[in-house]
XYZ file of C-alpha atoms in Angstrom:
328
model
C 48.305 25.682 -121.380
C 44.815 24.826 -120.757
C 46.166 21.319 -119.761
C 48.268 23.343 -117.101
C 45.437 25.095 -115.920
C 43.445 22.023 -115.513
C 46.074 20.419 -113.238
C 46.875 23.716 -111.741
C 43.293 23.172 -109.969
C 43.433 19.604 -109.229
C 46.416 20.190 -107.029
C 44.334 23.702 -105.652
C 41.115 20.752 -104.800
C 43.877 17.968 -103.389
C 45.424 20.692 -101.266
C 42.085 21.927 -99.819
C 40.507 18.661 -98.821
C 43.215 17.131 -96.763
C 43.082 20.990 -95.394
C 39.538 20.120 -94.393
C 40.200 16.769 -93.181
C 43.356 17.549 -90.998
C 40.469 19.781 -88.424
C 38.445 17.320 -87.562
C 40.533 15.675 -85.448
C 40.767 19.646 -83.567
C 37.456 19.259 -83.240
C 37.317 15.672 -81.862
C 39.941 16.239 -79.391
C 37.769 19.117 -78.221
C 35.760 16.128 -76.478
C 37.426 15.655 -74.185
C 37.488 19.322 -72.067
C 33.983 18.490 -72.907
C 33.647 14.608 -71.131
C 36.641 16.680 -68.682
C 33.857 19.417 -67.347
C 31.198 16.094 -67.432
C 33.028 14.973 -63.983
C 32.496 17.929 -62.641
C 28.562 17.674 -62.327
C 29.589 13.943 -62.135
C 31.275 14.763 -58.684
C 28.438 16.878 -57.259
C 26.865 14.028 -57.505
C 27.988 11.987 -54.807
C 27.595 15.148 -52.813
C 24.067 14.925 -53.028
C 23.695 11.595 -53.066
C 26.110 11.144 -49.575
C 23.248 13.085 -48.278
C 20.329 10.936 -49.374
C 22.571 8.119 -47.309
C 22.146 9.950 -44.410
C 18.480 9.844 -45.240
C 18.070 6.497 -45.937
C 19.609 5.580 -42.927
C 17.110 7.052 -40.494
C 14.719 5.792 -42.473
C 15.390 1.780 -41.021
C 14.948 3.586 -37.694
C 11.009 2.368 -37.865
C 12.693 -0.915 -38.465
C 14.727 -1.460 -35.689
C 11.095 -0.373 -33.536
C 9.044 -3.521 -35.275
C 12.882 -5.579 -34.214
C 13.038 -3.838 -30.859
C 9.308 -4.081 -30.038
C 8.748 -8.115 -31.262
C 12.018 -8.799 -29.215
C 9.496 -7.064 -26.171
C 7.700 -9.918 -25.081
C 3.776 -9.262 -25.189
C 2.853 -10.655 -21.935
C 5.234 -8.166 -19.883
C 3.609 -5.047 -20.771
C 0.236 -6.513 -20.210
C 1.237 -8.441 -17.409
C -0.649 -7.469 -14.388
C 1.929 -7.038 -11.254
C 2.925 -10.320 -9.118
C 0.901 -9.782 -6.287
C 2.529 -9.334 -2.877
C 3.886 -12.343 -1.055
C 2.569 -12.629 2.483
C 5.770 -13.573 5.534
C 4.886 -15.608 7.642
C 3.518 -14.356 10.812
C 3.190 -16.887 14.529
C -0.889 -17.183 14.354
C -3.221 -19.148 13.726
C -5.377 -19.106 10.796
C -8.606 -16.715 12.148
C -12.224 -16.346 10.800
C -14.710 -13.390 11.644
C -18.481 -14.815 10.467
C -20.802 -12.829 8.568
C -23.229 -11.029 11.281
C -26.625 -12.856 10.706
C -28.224 -10.644 12.492
C -26.748 -6.939 13.907
C -25.292 -6.812 16.993
C -27.151 -4.135 19.441
C -24.135 -1.485 20.947
C -25.052 -1.290 24.004
C -22.594 -2.446 25.978
C -24.053 -6.277 26.624
C -22.753 -8.954 23.928
C -23.349 -12.779 23.682
C -22.344 -15.415 21.196
C -26.252 -15.352 19.955
C -25.549 -11.798 19.023
C -22.144 -11.733 17.853
C -20.831 -14.610 14.850
C -17.620 -15.558 16.232
C -16.613 -15.308 19.871
C -12.655 -15.852 20.283
C -11.712 -16.805 23.888
C -8.434 -15.426 25.652
C -5.498 -19.412 26.088
C -2.990 -17.895 27.004
C -1.328 -20.627 25.186
C -2.126 -19.773 21.895
C 0.484 -16.857 20.004
C -2.290 -13.997 19.132
C -3.412 -13.933 22.684
C 0.196 -14.145 24.322
C 2.651 -12.776 22.267
C 1.645 -8.506 22.866
C 0.062 -9.527 26.447
C 2.024 -8.465 29.529
C 1.660 -8.326 33.109
C 0.816 -11.564 36.211
C -1.969 -13.555 36.490
C -3.271 -12.432 33.565
C -5.401 -15.545 32.782
C -8.458 -14.107 35.612
C -9.375 -11.881 33.486
C -11.031 -13.677 31.021
C -10.333 -11.147 28.185
C -12.820 -12.256 25.200
C -13.628 -10.712 21.621
C -16.688 -11.089 19.982
C -17.213 -9.788 16.005
C -19.021 -10.272 13.163
C -19.025 -8.372 9.900
C -21.825 -6.781 7.183
C -20.779 -4.969 3.760
C -20.331 -1.742 5.883
C -19.031 -2.074 9.343
C -17.218 -4.344 11.520
C -19.135 -4.909 14.973
C -16.913 -5.814 18.111
C -16.946 -6.382 21.853
C -13.982 -6.462 23.924
C -15.188 -8.040 26.664
C -13.382 -9.021 30.382
C -13.957 -8.957 33.619
C -12.052 -6.202 36.036
C -10.684 -6.535 40.084
C -11.741 -3.644 41.453
C -13.666 -0.186 41.285
C -13.293 2.477 38.093
C -11.643 5.736 40.546
C -10.098 7.817 37.284
C -13.017 10.613 37.536
C -11.856 13.802 35.575
C -12.787 15.243 32.469
C -10.007 16.818 31.292
C -8.122 13.318 30.390
C -6.711 14.049 27.550
C -4.417 18.068 29.371
C -4.342 16.212 32.615
C -3.716 12.846 33.882
C -4.919 10.813 34.210
C -4.960 10.618 30.723
C -6.643 8.177 28.745
C -4.273 5.000 28.851
C -4.097 5.357 32.781
C -7.841 3.899 32.591
C -8.970 0.722 32.504
C -9.284 0.906 28.279
C -8.882 -0.610 25.024
C -6.669 0.358 22.296
C -7.783 -1.134 19.048
C -5.939 -0.660 15.643
C -6.990 -2.358 12.590
C -5.677 -2.586 8.523
C -8.269 -3.399 5.780
C -5.526 -6.185 4.368
C -3.086 -9.068 5.156
C -0.924 -7.741 8.116
C 1.358 -10.504 6.608
C 1.673 -8.148 3.685
C 5.375 -6.500 2.798
C 3.912 -3.300 2.522
C 3.009 -3.926 6.505
C 6.445 -4.554 7.678
C 8.645 -2.008 10.134
C 11.718 -2.004 6.796
C 14.149 -2.647 10.179
C 12.638 -5.639 10.575
C 11.041 -4.768 14.288
C 8.712 -2.003 14.281
C 7.736 1.590 12.765
C 9.016 5.668 13.982
C 6.219 6.458 15.075
C 5.704 9.201 12.854
C 5.963 7.209 10.029
C 3.294 5.044 11.104
C 1.463 7.552 11.742
C 2.503 9.341 8.248
C 1.994 5.930 5.892
C -1.862 6.219 5.987
C -2.157 1.962 6.062
C -3.273 1.760 10.119
C -6.293 3.196 12.029
C -5.389 2.834 15.850
C -8.381 4.750 18.731
C -8.863 4.539 22.537
C -12.356 4.025 24.417
C -12.465 3.711 28.210
C -15.204 5.562 30.464
C -15.787 7.542 32.947
C -16.951 5.977 36.572
C -20.758 6.191 36.130
C -20.121 5.023 32.220
C -19.749 8.727 30.299
C -17.576 7.620 27.391
C -14.271 8.652 26.663
C -12.023 7.995 23.259
C -9.249 9.105 21.616
C -7.959 9.071 18.036
C -4.415 7.378 17.414
C -3.708 7.280 13.657
C -6.778 8.335 11.544
C -10.116 10.175 12.582
C -12.475 6.726 13.057
C -14.564 8.253 16.450
C -15.257 11.266 14.903
C -17.412 9.458 12.230
C -21.120 9.965 12.581
C -21.339 6.592 11.471
C -19.411 5.219 14.486
C -20.622 4.017 18.148
C -18.917 2.510 21.012
C -20.753 2.088 24.671
C -18.749 0.810 27.713
C -20.603 -1.128 29.528
C -18.561 -0.143 33.203
C -19.045 -2.703 35.883
C -17.574 -2.535 38.674
C -16.664 -5.883 40.377
C -17.533 -8.190 36.999
C -17.508 -8.123 32.601
C -16.932 -4.739 31.097
C -18.038 -4.036 27.796
C -15.992 -2.347 24.851
C -18.663 -2.860 21.974
C -18.471 -0.499 18.471
C -19.796 -0.042 15.453
C -17.301 0.373 13.544
C -17.598 1.794 10.103
C -15.268 0.524 6.701
C -15.025 3.755 4.770
C -13.847 5.106 8.047
C -10.999 3.215 8.161
C -7.670 3.887 7.350
C -8.230 7.885 5.493
C -10.865 6.021 3.730
C -9.551 3.449 1.362
C -11.502 1.692 -0.349
C -12.305 -1.365 0.977
C -15.264 -3.509 -0.188
C -16.492 -5.889 2.116
C -16.550 -9.557 1.055
C -16.092 -13.011 1.901
C -12.295 -13.999 1.640
C -11.449 -11.220 2.525
C -8.488 -10.003 5.270
C -8.297 -7.662 7.786
C -5.674 -7.454 10.054
C -7.223 -5.956 13.568
C -5.559 -6.223 17.161
C -6.589 -4.243 20.119
C -4.911 -4.016 24.529
C -7.243 -4.149 26.822
C -5.525 -2.516 29.841
C -7.278 -4.385 32.811
C -6.738 -2.088 35.603
C -5.829 1.446 36.559
C -2.401 2.426 35.814
C 0.163 5.640 36.494
C 2.142 5.973 33.373
C 4.448 8.155 33.637
C 7.680 8.616 32.159
C 8.694 4.869 32.796
C 5.893 2.308 32.584
C 3.691 0.869 35.672
C 5.943 -2.182 36.776
C 2.381 -3.457 37.518
C 0.689 -2.625 33.949
C -0.986 -5.170 32.907
C -2.243 -5.529 29.617
C -3.855 -8.845 27.957
C -3.585 -8.028 23.917
C -5.183 -9.453 21.034
C -2.008 -9.473 18.434
C 1.109 -7.199 19.746
C 2.809 -4.289 17.484
C 0.484 -1.262 18.931
C 1.362 -1.302 22.936
C 4.979 0.187 23.507
C 5.719 0.177 19.211
C 4.404 0.141 16.720
C 3.755 -2.802 13.934
C 1.297 -3.807 11.895
C 2.788 -6.874 10.763
C 2.648 -8.073 13.766
C -1.749 -7.315 14.047
C -3.675 -10.833 13.551
C -4.527 -11.794 10.177
C -8.909 -12.654 9.898
C -10.643 -13.734 6.645
C -13.887 -12.566 6.040
C -16.388 -15.539 5.936
C -19.863 -16.376 5.476
């Protein structure tokens, strides 16, 4: 009996052990379920990592900008703009000597008083390009020039053929206007007139309003009453209203007249910055109306104009002023 009881207990213990062993696979079978949740967690990770590439895709920007900056040639950013190339003109190279003595503005000029004198020559382009009328050689025109750091000194000399007759003081509103009288109209640009900025867009002339508004040039006229009383008029700019500007017209009946003036650099071209020094170039032109004329709607066909350069009488063109280099 005891043996049967012991055998029964042994069998029961064996079944218990088998049952316990059969429960272990169930626990392990849950592991995949746990691991199957892990991908869900890891599947969220890619979302986070998918955002990181976007951030990282923005980070290379500095690298690309470095590459771009390394590709940009440093000299181009540091180089100054290339100077404008002058165009050709028909004039000879001319110069203005520096003043050794300051000319006296008294309506008379001599070679000893001025550094440079340029005499009329009908064969020279700077005299004949703008001149018009017959027999101009008899008027014996010359221009006297000097300069210093403050002023340009100029005197136009012209022999005349008859007396001055126009005599009224209201010449700006009533005929005879300043252009009807014997007069000298002058113009200046502070720079080489061959530079592109002085050339008209159409290659021929500036529209008057465009020339006036450009601020590139100064233009004015000088004349006198028969008794020598001065007459002046500004066209581009306000040179003659400057307190530093002065002039005298030395009036003659049948001999030389002198249009002498002291022109402050600072009053030219609207006060544009300009340092008068050897090597600098200016554009200068003038028209000497050597006889009184009757300017109505049509220009007097008998009008006689001796011009130094062109581009101020009849049409406007800064590029046709005569280039003059300042020299010691």
